[in-house]
Amino acid sequence: MAYIARDDRPEDKAARYAEVAEEIMAVLEGEPNRTARMATVASMLHDAFETFFWTGFYVVDEDKRAAGTDELVVGPYQGTLGCLRIPFGRGVCGAAAVTGETQLIDDVHAFPGHIACDSRSASEIVVPVRDVEGRLLAVFDIDSTEKAAFDRVDQAALEDLLNRAFAV
């Protein structure tokens, strides 16, 4: 897979996302296991873009939810050690879980309540992942060591891919 450098044109990045999305969807075809699907998405996206430092999922802990606590637990990912658990509403991932909206953060150190799982992270995008009924399954988190590494091209491409991969 070809890497996309940070200074490439947005249309080049969009084209790369489209290419990788088709590759991912081809691999996922016929695979019903959600963990396998998450591992595939995290691995293939992490390898496709050189600015992706940490790429993975934080999954809604259904056991905690049944006990009255909303919490995310680390799922399949690529990169350095991630936080193991994140309460809803805490940090960028928790904000995405509570609001149900993609969080596009140019400088994580300026984000109120940011959780520094790895101090080298500088920017982040977190996309809520829903099932076919619209229930929150997880959030998909990508960190970069560069500030402002993500933009609306990343957001649109990731939202589309995750919808296709998990709203099945």
PDB file of C-alpha atoms in Angstrom, residues 17 89 92 99 104 130 154:
ATOM      1  CA  TYR A  17      -9.167   6.373   1.323  1.00  0.00           C
ATOM      2  CA  GLY A  89     -17.572  11.821  28.601  1.00  0.00           C
ATOM      3  CA  VAL A  92     -11.772  12.748  23.085  1.00  0.00           C
ATOM      4  CA  THR A  99     -22.218  13.193  21.755  1.00  0.00           C
ATOM      5  CA  LEU A 104     -11.734  16.234  14.977  1.00  0.00           C
ATOM      6  CA  ARG A 130     -22.956   2.205  15.191  1.00  0.00           C
ATOM      7  CA  ASP A 154     -10.472  12.045   6.890  1.00  0.00           C
TER       8      ASP A 154
END
